[in-house]
Structure formats: structure tokens, C-alpha cells
Short mmCIF file of C-alpha atoms in Angstrom, two decimals:
data_model
loop_
_atom_site.label_atom_id
_atom_site.label_comp_id
_atom_site.label_asym_id
_atom_site.label_seq_id
_atom_site.Cartn_x
_atom_site.Cartn_y
_atom_site.Cartn_z
CA MET X 1457 -16.52 -33.74 12.12
CA LEU X 1458 -16.19 -29.56 13.28
CA ARG X 1459 -13.61 -30.39 16.00
CA LEU X 1460 -14.11 -27.53 18.24
CA PRO X 1461 -11.59 -25.56 20.22
CA HIS X 1462 -12.13 -27.58 24.10
CA HIS X 1463 -12.01 -23.42 25.48
CA GLN X 1464 -14.89 -23.14 22.86
CA VAL X 1465 -16.56 -26.65 23.98
CA LEU X 1466 -15.60 -25.80 27.85
CA LYS X 1467 -17.72 -22.51 27.73
CA SER X 1468 -19.99 -23.60 26.10
CA VAL X 1469 -20.74 -26.49 27.90
CA ALA X 1470 -20.69 -24.22 31.30
CA SER X 1471 -23.16 -22.44 30.06
CA LEU X 1472 -25.54 -25.18 30.31
CA LYS X 1473 -24.86 -25.84 33.82
CA PRO X 1474 -24.22 -23.78 37.85
CA SER X 1475 -21.16 -21.74 37.28
CA HIS X 1476 -19.22 -24.29 39.89
CA GLN X 1477 -20.63 -27.56 37.88
CA LYS X 1478 -19.58 -28.00 34.29
CA ALA X 1479 -21.07 -31.04 32.24
CA GLY X 1480 -17.89 -33.71 31.41
CA VAL X 1481 -15.75 -33.16 33.48
CA THR X 1482 -14.72 -34.17 36.27
CA PRO X 1483 -11.92 -32.55 39.08
CA SER X 1484 -8.85 -33.89 40.01
CA ARG X 1485 -5.36 -33.27 41.37
CA SER X 1486 -2.14 -34.24 41.03
CA PRO X 1487 0.37 -35.04 43.18
CA ASP X 1488 1.59 -31.14 43.46
CA GLY X 1489 -2.25 -29.99 43.18
CA THR X 1490 -1.92 -29.39 39.80
CA LYS X 1491 -5.73 -29.35 38.57
CA VAL X 1492 -6.25 -31.91 35.92
CA GLU X 1493 -9.94 -32.76 34.52
CA GLU X 1494 -11.19 -36.18 33.23
CA LEU X 1495 -13.79 -35.40 30.34
CA ASN X 1496 -16.03 -37.40 29.62
CA LYS X 1497 -16.74 -39.55 26.14
CA ALA X 1498 -19.23 -36.31 24.53
CA THR X 1499 -17.06 -33.53 26.18
CA ALA X 1500 -13.32 -35.29 24.59
CA ALA X 1501 -15.26 -36.29 21.10
CA MET X 1502 -15.85 -32.65 20.89
CA MET X 1503 -11.61 -31.79 20.99
CA VAL X 1504 -8.46 -33.12 19.95
CA PRO X 1505 -5.93 -34.97 21.88
CA PHE X 1506 -2.19 -33.03 21.96
CA ASP X 1507 -0.95 -36.41 23.56
CA SER X 1508 -1.64 -39.75 24.88
CA ILE X 1509 -0.36 -42.23 27.51
CA LYS X 1510 -0.23 -45.70 28.59
CA PHE X 1511 0.60 -47.06 31.08
CA SER X 1512 0.08 -50.47 33.89
CA GLY X 1513 0.12 -51.33 37.66
CA ASN X 1514 -2.32 -53.18 40.34
CA TYR X 1515 -4.98 -50.16 41.12
CA GLY X 1516 -7.23 -51.44 44.18
CA ASN X 1517 -10.56 -49.41 42.58
CA MET X 1518 -11.90 -46.40 40.21
CA THR X 1519 -10.66 -43.74 41.88
CA GLU X 1520 -6.81 -44.96 42.21
CA VAL X 1521 -5.99 -44.82 38.32
CA SER X 1522 -7.83 -41.65 38.20
CA TYR X 1523 -5.17 -39.87 40.60
CA GLN X 1524 -2.95 -41.98 38.39
CA VAL X 1525 -4.31 -41.06 35.04
CA ALA X 1526 -4.01 -37.35 36.00
CA LYS X 1527 -0.75 -37.56 38.00
CA ARG X 1528 0.85 -38.76 34.90
CA ALA X 1529 -1.24 -35.88 32.78
CA ALA X 1530 -0.14 -32.93 35.14
CA LYS X 1531 4.05 -34.35 34.66
CA LYS X 1532 2.87 -33.84 30.42
CA GLY X 1533 1.47 -30.20 30.97
CA ALA X 1534 -2.51 -31.68 30.08
CA LYS X 1535 -5.95 -30.12 31.70
CA TYR X 1536 -8.04 -32.29 30.87
CA TYR X 1537 -7.95 -36.02 30.22
CA HIS X 1538 -9.65 -39.05 28.83
CA ILE X 1539 -9.72 -42.37 29.64
CA THR X 1540 -9.95 -44.30 26.13
CA ARG X 1541 -9.67 -47.67 26.82
CA GLN X 1542 -8.67 -50.20 30.40
CA TRP X 1543 -8.17 -54.00 30.10
CA GLN X 1544 -6.10 -56.31 32.66
CA GLU X 1545 -4.27 -58.08 31.98
CA ARG X 1546 -1.50 -61.17 34.57
CA GLY X 1547 -3.23 -61.35 37.30
CA ASN X 1548 -4.81 -57.61 38.64
CA ASN X 1549 -2.71 -55.68 36.55
CA LEU X 1550 -4.50 -52.89 35.04
CA THR X 1551 -3.09 -51.16 31.69
CA VAL X 1552 -5.26 -47.63 31.15
CA SER X 1553 -4.90 -45.64 28.09
CA ALA X 1554 -5.88 -41.68 27.54
CA ASP X 1555 -5.71 -38.82 25.62
CA LEU X 1556 -4.31 -35.48 27.20
CA TYR X 1557 -5.58 -32.02 26.00
CA LYS X 1558 -5.22 -28.95 27.15
#
């Protein structure tokens, strides 16, 4: 499978939607205000991750999970992330893994 650099993928995907609304990309902000965007599965499949993260915690909703992923992704220098897996263990603790992209 051919994988395109993220700037080519996002440019071609963005051309299908109005400029303020990129397909497959959901904006998030890290605590310091850095913009980190969540990619959907189809967009992430066309890109090559440079790193990944895995962490656990007790989170009330998906907005909080996305915030926690964006915070950790920004610390590693990522501009985009894709949550690859989530699973519950030991009561309410949720473990999340995500791929990171520049």
C-alpha cells in the first residue's frame, strides 16, 4: 500500500471540503494551547506515524480522553494523532493507545 506524506494527504482531503472543515480531522488543544488534531481511521491509514503513546486513567467521557491524548501528543511534538485502541481494566480505568503524526 502506498503511503503519502501527511501534507499531501491533508491537502488532497482538505480540497474536498470547505477550507474551515478538513475531512477526517478533528481539532483539539493541549493545555498550553497547542493545536493537535485527531485523525479518523481512513486518514490515519494513509500516513506513517513517527511515534505512539499508551496511558491509563479514569476518564468521564470521550472529550476528556481526546484532551488527554492531545496533551501527550503535543509533548512529543505531534500535530496529529489517531486513537488506535481503548480498553477498560481494573474498574473504571481506561487504557488508551494512539499513533502520533507530524
